[in-house]
Structure formats: C-alpha cells, structure tokens
Coordinates of N, CA and C in Angstrom, one line a residue:
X396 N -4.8 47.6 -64.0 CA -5.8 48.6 -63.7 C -6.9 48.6 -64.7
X397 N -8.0 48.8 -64.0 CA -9.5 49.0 -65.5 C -10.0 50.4 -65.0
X398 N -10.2 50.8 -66.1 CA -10.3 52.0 -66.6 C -12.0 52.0 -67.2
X399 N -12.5 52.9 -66.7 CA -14.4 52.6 -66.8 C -14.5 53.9 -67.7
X400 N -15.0 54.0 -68.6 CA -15.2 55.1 -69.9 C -16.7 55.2 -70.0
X401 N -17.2 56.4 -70.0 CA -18.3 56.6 -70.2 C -18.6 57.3 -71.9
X402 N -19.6 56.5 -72.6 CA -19.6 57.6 -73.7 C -21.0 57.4 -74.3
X403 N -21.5 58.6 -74.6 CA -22.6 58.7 -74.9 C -23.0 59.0 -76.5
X404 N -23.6 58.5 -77.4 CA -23.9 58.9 -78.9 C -25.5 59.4 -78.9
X405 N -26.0 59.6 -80.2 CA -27.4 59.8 -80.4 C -27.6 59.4 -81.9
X406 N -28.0 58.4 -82.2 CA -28.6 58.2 -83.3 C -28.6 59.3 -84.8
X407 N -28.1 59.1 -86.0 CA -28.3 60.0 -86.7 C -29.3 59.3 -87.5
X408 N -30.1 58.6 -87.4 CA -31.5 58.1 -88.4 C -32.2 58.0 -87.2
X409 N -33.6 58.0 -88.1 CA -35.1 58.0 -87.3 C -35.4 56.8 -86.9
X410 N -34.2 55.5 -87.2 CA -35.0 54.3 -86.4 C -36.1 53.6 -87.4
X411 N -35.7 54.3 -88.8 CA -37.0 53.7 -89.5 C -37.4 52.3 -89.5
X412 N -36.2 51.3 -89.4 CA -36.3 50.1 -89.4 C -36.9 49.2 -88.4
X413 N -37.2 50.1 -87.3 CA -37.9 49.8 -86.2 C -39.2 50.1 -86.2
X414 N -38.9 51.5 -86.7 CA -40.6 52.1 -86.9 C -41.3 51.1 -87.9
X415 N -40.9 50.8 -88.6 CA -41.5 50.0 -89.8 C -42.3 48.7 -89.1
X416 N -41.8 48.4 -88.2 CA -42.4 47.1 -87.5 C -43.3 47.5 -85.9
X417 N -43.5 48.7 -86.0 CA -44.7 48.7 -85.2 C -46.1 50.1 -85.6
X418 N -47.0 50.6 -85.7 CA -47.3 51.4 -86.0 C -47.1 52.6 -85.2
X419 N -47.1 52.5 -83.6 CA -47.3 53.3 -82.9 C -45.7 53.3 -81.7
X420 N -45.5 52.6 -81.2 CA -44.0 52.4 -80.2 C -43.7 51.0 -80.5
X421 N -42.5 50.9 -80.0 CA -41.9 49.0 -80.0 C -41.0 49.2 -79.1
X422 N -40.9 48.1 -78.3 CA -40.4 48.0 -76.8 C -38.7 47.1 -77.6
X423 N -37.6 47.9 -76.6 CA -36.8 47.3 -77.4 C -35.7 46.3 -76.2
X424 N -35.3 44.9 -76.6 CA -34.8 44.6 -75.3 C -33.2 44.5 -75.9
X425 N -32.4 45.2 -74.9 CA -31.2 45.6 -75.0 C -30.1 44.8 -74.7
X426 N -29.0 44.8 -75.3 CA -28.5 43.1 -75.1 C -26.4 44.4 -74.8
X427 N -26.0 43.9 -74.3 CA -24.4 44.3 -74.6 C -22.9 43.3 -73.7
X428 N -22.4 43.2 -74.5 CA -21.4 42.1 -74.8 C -19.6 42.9 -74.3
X429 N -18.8 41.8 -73.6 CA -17.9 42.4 -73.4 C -17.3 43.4 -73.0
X430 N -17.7 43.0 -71.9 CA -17.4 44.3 -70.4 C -17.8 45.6 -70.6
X431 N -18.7 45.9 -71.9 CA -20.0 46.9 -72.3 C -21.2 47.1 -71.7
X432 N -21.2 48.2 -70.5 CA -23.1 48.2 -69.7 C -24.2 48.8 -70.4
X433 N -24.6 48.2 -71.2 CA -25.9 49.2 -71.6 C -26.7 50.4 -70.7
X434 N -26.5 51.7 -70.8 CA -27.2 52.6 -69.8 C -28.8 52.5 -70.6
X435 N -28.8 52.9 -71.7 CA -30.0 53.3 -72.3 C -30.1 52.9 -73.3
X436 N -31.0 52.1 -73.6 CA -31.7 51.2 -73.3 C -31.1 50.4 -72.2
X437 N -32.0 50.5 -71.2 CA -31.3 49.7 -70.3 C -31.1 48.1 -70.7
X438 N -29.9 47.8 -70.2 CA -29.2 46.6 -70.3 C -29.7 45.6 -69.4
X439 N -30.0 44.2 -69.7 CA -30.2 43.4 -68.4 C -29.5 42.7 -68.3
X440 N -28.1 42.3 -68.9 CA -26.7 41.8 -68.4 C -27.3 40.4 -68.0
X441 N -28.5 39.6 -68.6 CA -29.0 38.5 -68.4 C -29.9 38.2 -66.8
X442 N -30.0 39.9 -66.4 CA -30.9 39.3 -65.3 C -32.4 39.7 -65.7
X443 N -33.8 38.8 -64.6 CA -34.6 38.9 -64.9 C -35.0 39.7 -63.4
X444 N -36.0 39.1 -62.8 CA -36.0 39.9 -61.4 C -35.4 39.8 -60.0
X445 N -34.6 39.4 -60.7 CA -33.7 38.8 -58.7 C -33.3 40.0 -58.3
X446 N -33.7 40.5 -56.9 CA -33.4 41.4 -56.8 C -32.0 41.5 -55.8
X447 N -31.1 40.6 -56.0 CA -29.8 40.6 -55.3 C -28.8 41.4 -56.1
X448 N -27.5 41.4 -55.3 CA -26.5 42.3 -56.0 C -26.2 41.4 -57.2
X449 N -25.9 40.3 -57.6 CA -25.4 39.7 -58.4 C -26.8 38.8 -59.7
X450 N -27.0 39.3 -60.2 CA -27.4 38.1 -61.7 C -27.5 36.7 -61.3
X451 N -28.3 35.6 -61.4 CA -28.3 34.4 -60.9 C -27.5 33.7 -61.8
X452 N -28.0 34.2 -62.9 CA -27.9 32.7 -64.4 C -27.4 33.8 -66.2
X453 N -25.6 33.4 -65.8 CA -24.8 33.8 -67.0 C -26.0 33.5 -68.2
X454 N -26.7 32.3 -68.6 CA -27.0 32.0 -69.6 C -28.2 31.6 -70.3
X455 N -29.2 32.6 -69.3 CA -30.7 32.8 -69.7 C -30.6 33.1 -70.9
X456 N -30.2 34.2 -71.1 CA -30.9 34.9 -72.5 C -29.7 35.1 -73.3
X457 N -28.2 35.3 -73.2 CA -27.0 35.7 -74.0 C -25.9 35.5 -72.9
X458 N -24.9 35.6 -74.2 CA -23.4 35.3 -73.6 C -22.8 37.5 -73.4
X459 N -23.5 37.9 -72.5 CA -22.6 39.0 -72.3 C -21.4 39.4 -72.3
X460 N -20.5 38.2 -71.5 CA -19.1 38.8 -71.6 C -18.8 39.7 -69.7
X461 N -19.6 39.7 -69.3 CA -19.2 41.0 -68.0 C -19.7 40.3 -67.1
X462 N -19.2 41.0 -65.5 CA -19.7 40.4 -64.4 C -20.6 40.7 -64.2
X463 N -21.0 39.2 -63.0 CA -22.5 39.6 -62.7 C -23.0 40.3 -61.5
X464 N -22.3 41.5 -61.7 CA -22.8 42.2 -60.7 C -24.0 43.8 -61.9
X465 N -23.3 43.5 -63.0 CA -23.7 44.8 -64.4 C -25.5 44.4 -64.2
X466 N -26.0 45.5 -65.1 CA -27.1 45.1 -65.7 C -28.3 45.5 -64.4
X467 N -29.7 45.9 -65.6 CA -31.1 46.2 -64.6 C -31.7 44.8 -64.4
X468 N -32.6 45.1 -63.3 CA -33.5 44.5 -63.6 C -34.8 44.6 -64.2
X469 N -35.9 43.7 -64.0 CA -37.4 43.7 -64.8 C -37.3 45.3 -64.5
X470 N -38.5 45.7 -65.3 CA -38.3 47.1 -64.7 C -40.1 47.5 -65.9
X471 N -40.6 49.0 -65.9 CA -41.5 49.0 -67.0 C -41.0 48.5 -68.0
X472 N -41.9 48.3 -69.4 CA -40.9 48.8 -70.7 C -40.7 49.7 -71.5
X473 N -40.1 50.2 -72.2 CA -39.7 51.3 -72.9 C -40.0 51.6 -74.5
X474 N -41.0 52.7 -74.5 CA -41.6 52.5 -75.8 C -41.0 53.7 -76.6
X475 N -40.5 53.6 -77.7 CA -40.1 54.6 -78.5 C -41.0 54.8 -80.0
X476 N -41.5 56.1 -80.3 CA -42.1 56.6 -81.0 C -41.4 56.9 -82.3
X477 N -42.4 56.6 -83.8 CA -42.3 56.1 -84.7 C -41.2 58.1 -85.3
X478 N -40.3 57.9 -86.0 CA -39.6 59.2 -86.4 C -38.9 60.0 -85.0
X479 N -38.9 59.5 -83.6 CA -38.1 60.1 -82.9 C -36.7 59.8 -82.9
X480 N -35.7 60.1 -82.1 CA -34.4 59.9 -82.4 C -34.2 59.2 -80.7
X481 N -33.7 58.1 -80.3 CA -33.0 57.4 -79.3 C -31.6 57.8 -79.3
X482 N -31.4 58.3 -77.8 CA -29.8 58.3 -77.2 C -30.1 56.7 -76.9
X483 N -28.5 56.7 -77.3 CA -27.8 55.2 -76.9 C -26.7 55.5 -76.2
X484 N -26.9 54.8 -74.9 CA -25.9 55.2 -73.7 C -25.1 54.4 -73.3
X485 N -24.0 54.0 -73.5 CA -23.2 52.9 -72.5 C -21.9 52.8 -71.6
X486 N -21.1 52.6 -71.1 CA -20.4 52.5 -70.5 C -19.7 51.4 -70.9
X487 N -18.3 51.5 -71.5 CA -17.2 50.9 -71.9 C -15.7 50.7 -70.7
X488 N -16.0 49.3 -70.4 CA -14.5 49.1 -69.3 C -13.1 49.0 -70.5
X489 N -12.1 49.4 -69.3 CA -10.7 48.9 -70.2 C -10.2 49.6 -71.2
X490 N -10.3 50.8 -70.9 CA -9.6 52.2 -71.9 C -9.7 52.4 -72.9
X491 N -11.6 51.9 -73.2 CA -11.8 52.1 -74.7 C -11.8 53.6 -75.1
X492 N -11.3 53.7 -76.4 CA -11.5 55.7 -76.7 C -10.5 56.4 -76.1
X493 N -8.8 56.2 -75.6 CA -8.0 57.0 -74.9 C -7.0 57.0 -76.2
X494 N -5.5 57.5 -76.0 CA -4.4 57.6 -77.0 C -3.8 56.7 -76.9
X495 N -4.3 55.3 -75.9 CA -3.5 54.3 -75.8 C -3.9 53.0 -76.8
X496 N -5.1 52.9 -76.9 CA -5.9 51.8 -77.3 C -6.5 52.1 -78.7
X497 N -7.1 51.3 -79.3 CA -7.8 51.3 -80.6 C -9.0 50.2 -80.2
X498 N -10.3 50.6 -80.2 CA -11.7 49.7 -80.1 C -12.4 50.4 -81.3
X499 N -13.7 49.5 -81.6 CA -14.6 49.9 -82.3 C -16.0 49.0 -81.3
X500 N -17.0 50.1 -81.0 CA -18.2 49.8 -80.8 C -19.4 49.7 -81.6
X501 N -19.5 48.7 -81.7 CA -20.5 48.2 -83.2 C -22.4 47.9 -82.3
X502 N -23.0 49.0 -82.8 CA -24.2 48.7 -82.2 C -25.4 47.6 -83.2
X503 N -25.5 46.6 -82.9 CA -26.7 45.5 -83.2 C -27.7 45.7 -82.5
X504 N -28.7 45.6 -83.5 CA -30.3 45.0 -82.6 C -31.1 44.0 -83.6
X505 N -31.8 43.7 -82.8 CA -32.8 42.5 -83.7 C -34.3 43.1 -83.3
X506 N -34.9 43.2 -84.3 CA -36.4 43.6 -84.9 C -37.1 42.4 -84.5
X507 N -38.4 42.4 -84.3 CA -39.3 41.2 -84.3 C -40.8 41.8 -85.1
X508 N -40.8 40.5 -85.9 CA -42.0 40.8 -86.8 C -43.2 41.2 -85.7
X509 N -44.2 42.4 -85.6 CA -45.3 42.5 -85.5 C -46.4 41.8 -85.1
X510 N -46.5 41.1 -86.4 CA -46.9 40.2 -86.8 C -47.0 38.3 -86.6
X511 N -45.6 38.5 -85.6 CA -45.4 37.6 -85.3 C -46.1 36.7 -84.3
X512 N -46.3 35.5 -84.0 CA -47.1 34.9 -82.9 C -46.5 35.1 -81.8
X513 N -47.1 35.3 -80.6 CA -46.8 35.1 -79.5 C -46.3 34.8 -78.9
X514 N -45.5 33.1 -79.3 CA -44.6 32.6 -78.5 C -43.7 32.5 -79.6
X515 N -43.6 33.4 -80.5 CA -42.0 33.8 -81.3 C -41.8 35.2 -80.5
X516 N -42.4 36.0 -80.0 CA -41.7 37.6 -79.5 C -41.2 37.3 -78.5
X517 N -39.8 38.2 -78.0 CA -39.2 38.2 -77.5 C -39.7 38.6 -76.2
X518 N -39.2 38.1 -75.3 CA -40.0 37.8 -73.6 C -39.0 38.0 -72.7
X519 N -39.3 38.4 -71.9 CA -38.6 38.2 -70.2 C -38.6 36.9 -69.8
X520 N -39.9 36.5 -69.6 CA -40.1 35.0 -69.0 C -40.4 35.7 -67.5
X521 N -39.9 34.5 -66.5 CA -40.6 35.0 -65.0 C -39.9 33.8 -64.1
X522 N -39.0 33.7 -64.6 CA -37.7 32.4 -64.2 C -36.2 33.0 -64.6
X523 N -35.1 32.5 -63.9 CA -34.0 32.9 -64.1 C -33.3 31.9 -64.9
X524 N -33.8 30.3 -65.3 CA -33.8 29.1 -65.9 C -33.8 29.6 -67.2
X525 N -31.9 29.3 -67.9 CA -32.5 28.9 -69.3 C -33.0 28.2 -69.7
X526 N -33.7 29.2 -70.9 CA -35.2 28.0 -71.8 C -34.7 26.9 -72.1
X527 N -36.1 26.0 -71.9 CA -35.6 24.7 -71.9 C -35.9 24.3 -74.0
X528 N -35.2 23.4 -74.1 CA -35.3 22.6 -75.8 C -36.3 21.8 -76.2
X529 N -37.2 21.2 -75.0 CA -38.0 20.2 -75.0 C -39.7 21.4 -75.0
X530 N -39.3 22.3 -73.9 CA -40.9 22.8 -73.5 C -40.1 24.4 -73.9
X531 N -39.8 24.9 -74.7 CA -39.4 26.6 -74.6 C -40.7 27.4 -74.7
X532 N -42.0 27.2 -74.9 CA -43.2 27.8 -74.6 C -44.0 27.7 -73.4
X533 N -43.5 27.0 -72.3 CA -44.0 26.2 -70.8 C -44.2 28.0 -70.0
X534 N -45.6 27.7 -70.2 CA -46.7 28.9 -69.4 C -46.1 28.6 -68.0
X535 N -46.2 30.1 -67.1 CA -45.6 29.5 -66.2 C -47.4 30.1 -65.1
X536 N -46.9 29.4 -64.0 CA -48.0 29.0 -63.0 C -48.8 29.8 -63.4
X537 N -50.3 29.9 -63.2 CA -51.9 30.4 -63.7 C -51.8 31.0 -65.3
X538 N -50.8 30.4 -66.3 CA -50.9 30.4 -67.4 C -51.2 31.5 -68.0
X539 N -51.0 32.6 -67.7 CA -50.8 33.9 -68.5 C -49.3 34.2 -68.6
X540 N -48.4 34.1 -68.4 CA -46.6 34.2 -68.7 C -46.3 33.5 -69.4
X541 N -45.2 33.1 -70.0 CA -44.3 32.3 -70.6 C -43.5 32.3 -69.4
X542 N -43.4 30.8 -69.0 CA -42.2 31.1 -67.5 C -40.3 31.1 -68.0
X543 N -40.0 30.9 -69.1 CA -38.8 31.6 -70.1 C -38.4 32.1 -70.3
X544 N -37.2 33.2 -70.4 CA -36.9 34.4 -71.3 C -36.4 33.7 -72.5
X545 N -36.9 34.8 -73.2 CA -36.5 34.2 -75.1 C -36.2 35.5 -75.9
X546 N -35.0 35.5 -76.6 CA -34.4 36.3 -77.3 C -34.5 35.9 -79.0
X547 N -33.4 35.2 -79.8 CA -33.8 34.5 -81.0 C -34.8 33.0 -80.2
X548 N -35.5 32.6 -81.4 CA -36.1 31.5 -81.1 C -35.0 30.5 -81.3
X549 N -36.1 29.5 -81.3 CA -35.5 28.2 -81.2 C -34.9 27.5 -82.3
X550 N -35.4 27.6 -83.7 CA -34.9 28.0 -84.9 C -33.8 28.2 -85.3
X551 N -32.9 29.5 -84.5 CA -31.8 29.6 -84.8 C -31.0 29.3 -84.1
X552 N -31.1 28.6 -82.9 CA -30.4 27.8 -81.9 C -30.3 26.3 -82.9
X553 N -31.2 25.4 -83.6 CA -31.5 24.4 -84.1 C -30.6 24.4 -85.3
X554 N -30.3 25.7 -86.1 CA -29.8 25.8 -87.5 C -28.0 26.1 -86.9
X555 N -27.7 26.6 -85.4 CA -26.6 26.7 -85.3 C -25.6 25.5 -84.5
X556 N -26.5 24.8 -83.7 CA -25.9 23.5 -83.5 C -25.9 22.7 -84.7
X557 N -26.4 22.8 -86.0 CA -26.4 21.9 -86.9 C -25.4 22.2 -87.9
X558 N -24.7 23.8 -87.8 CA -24.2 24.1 -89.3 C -22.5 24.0 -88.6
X559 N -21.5 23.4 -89.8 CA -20.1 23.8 -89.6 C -19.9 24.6 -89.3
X560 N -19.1 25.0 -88.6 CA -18.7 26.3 -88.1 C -17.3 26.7 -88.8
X561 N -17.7 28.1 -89.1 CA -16.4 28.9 -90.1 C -14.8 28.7 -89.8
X562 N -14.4 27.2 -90.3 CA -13.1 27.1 -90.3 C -11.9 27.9 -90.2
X563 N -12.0 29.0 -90.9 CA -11.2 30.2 -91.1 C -11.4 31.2 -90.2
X564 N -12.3 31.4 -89.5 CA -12.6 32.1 -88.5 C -11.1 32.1 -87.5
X565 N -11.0 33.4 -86.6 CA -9.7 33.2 -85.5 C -9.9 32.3 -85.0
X566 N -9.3 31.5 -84.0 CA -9.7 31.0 -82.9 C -8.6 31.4 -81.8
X567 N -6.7 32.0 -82.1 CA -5.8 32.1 -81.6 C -5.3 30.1 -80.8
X568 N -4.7 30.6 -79.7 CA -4.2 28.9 -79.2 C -5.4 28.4 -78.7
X569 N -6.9 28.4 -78.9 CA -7.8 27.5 -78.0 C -8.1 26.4 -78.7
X570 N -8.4 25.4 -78.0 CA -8.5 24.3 -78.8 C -10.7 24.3 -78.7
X571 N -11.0 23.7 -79.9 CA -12.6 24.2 -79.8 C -12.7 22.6 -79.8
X572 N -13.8 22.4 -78.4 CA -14.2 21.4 -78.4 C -15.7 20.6 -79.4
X573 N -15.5 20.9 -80.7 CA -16.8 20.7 -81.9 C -16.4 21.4 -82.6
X574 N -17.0 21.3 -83.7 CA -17.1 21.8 -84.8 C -18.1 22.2 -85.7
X575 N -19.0 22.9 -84.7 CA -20.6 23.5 -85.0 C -20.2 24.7 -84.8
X576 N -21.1 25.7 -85.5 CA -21.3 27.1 -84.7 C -21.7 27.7 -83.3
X577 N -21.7 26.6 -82.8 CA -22.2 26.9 -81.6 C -20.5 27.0 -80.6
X578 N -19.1 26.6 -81.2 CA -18.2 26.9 -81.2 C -17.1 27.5 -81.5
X579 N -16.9 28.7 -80.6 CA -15.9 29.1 -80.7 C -14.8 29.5 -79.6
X580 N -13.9 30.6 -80.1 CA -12.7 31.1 -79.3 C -13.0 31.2 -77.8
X581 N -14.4 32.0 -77.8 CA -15.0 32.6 -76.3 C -15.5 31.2 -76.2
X582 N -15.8 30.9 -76.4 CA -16.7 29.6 -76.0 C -16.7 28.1 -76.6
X583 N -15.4 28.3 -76.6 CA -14.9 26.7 -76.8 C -15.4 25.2 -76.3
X584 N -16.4 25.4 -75.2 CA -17.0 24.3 -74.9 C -18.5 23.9 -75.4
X585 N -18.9 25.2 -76.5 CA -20.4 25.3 -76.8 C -21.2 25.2 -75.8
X586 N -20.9 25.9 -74.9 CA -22.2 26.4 -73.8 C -23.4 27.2 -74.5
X587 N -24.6 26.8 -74.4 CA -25.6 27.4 -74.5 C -25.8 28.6 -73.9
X588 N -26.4 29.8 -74.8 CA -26.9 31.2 -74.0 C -28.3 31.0 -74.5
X589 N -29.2 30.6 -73.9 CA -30.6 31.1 -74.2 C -30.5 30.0 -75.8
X590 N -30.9 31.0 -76.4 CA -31.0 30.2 -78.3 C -29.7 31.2 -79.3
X591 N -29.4 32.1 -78.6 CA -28.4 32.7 -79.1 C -27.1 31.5 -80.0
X592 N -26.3 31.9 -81.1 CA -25.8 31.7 -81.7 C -24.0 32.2 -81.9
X593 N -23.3 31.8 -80.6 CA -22.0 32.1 -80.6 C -21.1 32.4 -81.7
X594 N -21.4 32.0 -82.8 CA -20.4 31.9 -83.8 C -21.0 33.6 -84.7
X595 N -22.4 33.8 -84.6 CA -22.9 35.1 -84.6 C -23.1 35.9 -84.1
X596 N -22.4 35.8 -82.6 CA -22.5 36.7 -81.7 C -20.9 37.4 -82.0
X597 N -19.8 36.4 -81.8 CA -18.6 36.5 -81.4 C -17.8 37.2 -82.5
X598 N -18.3 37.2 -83.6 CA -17.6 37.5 -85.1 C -18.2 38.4 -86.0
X599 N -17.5 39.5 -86.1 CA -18.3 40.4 -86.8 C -17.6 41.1 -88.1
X600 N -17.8 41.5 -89.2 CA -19.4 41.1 -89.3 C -19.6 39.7 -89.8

C-alpha cells in the first residue's frame, strides 16, 4: 500500500542567498527526487511542454526518482521578491512523517550567477531531447530559444564523468557498472540526466 502525505513548511529566512543574485526577483526552477512532487515551486518532474498525461523523456533535465505521470508543465515563471518569505510545498509518497517510519526531507537549490552568460542560465529549452555533448547551446528553429533544457552546465557533467567515484560511499548488493561519479546505487549503469551529477544528487550531504 502507498500512502501519499501532504506537508507544507514556510521558510524561516528571507532567501538572502537568492536575493543576493538578483536585484529585483529570480525565477527559480524546481527540481524533486524520489517519489517527492514539488507543489510550490512548481515541480517539472522532467517535463517540458508535452501536453499528454505522461512526461516524454526520464532524462532531460534530472534523475527524479517518480513516475511519469508527477510534475507541471511549461507554464509562466515565478518571480520571487528580494526579503519576502516562500512557502515550499510538496507532497511526499510512502508514509513519510507517520509513527511508523523515520524520513528526513532535505531541501536543495542551485543559484545562478546574474551575471552569468546566456548560454550558462538555466533554461527550459523547447524539446523534450536530452542536451546533446557535442551542440548543448543548438538555437532551436528562428534562433531565439535554446532548443535544450539545461540545469548544471556542462562543466559539471565533464568534471563528473572524469572524477573516481567515492569508494566508501553505500552501494548495498548492486554491482556499479564504472567507477566515475557518474555511478552509483540508483544508477548503476551511469545513465545520463541532463548534466546532472548522480554521485551528487544521490548522497547527502
């Protein structure tokens, strides 16, 4: 039996760290892992605009963990003002928070410099196609889009297929096919999510 938990928090800081990187709002794109729906910030559970019941493509942008039926789609975006306070909304499967279980929900986000160029911010794209290795900045038709979604760049996709991966780390009985970070427990075959980094997704902290 799965058991669907609703629970709601609110922020006890102003988000300075966010505020710090834009002067006036910053749009934030909301990522959640392991049978976790993001309500608010809405969650895109790896979809971009398909408007079917199901998500096209597990491994556009991250390795979520949940089916693909979760998750918004494109939608406006969501600008949050410098010293306000954000509810963070989600919905937790599998009896997280009862007298039976013990969980901890650990909230992550990633900041993007300002400042940054163009084709380093983080994007929707305008394709359900994870980004490609060869072209990850490929404009897509009449060259105003990036036809890619992109979350970390490519950078940290390049520095995690290259580095050993934490020997000591769990793995339980799976056998990991490599020995990069880009391998682990969940993902023992190093499937690619987007540029995302399995071995820093899966292990915390």
């Amino acid at each position: 039996t799965t058991t669907t938990t609703t629970t709601t928090t609110t922020t006890t800081t102003t988000m300075r760290t966010v505020a710090a990187l834009a002067a006036v709002a910053v749009a934030a794109a909301a990522v959640a892992r392991a049978d976790v729906y993001m309500q608010n910030p809405r969650g895109s559970n790896d979809r971009n605009c398909e408007g079917n019941a199901n998500r096209q493509n597990a491994q556009r942008l991250f390795d979520s963990e949940n089916n693909a039926a979760g998750g918004y789609g494109c939608a406006p975006s969501m600008g949050f003002y410098e010293g306000s306070w954000l509810t963070v909304e989600w919905t937790t499967q599998h009896g997280c928070g009862n007298d039976n279980t013990h969980c901890q929900v650990i909230l992550q986000y990633m900041c993007g410099d300002k400042d940054a160029k163009d084709e380093e911010r983080v994007r929707d794209g305008t394709t359900t196609t994870t980004i490609s290795t060869t072209e990850p900045h490929r404009k897509a038709a009449g060259g105003l889009a990036y036809m890619y979604g992109m979350h970390e760049n490519q950078m940290v996709w390049n520095a995690c297929a290259a580095r050993k991966r934490n020997m000591g780390l769990f793995i339980a009985d799976r056998t990991l096919n490599g020995n990069t970070a880009a391998f682990t427990r969940q993902n023992n075959n190093g499937q690619r999510h987007g540029f995302e980094c399995a071995e820093e997704r899966d292990y915390y902290p």
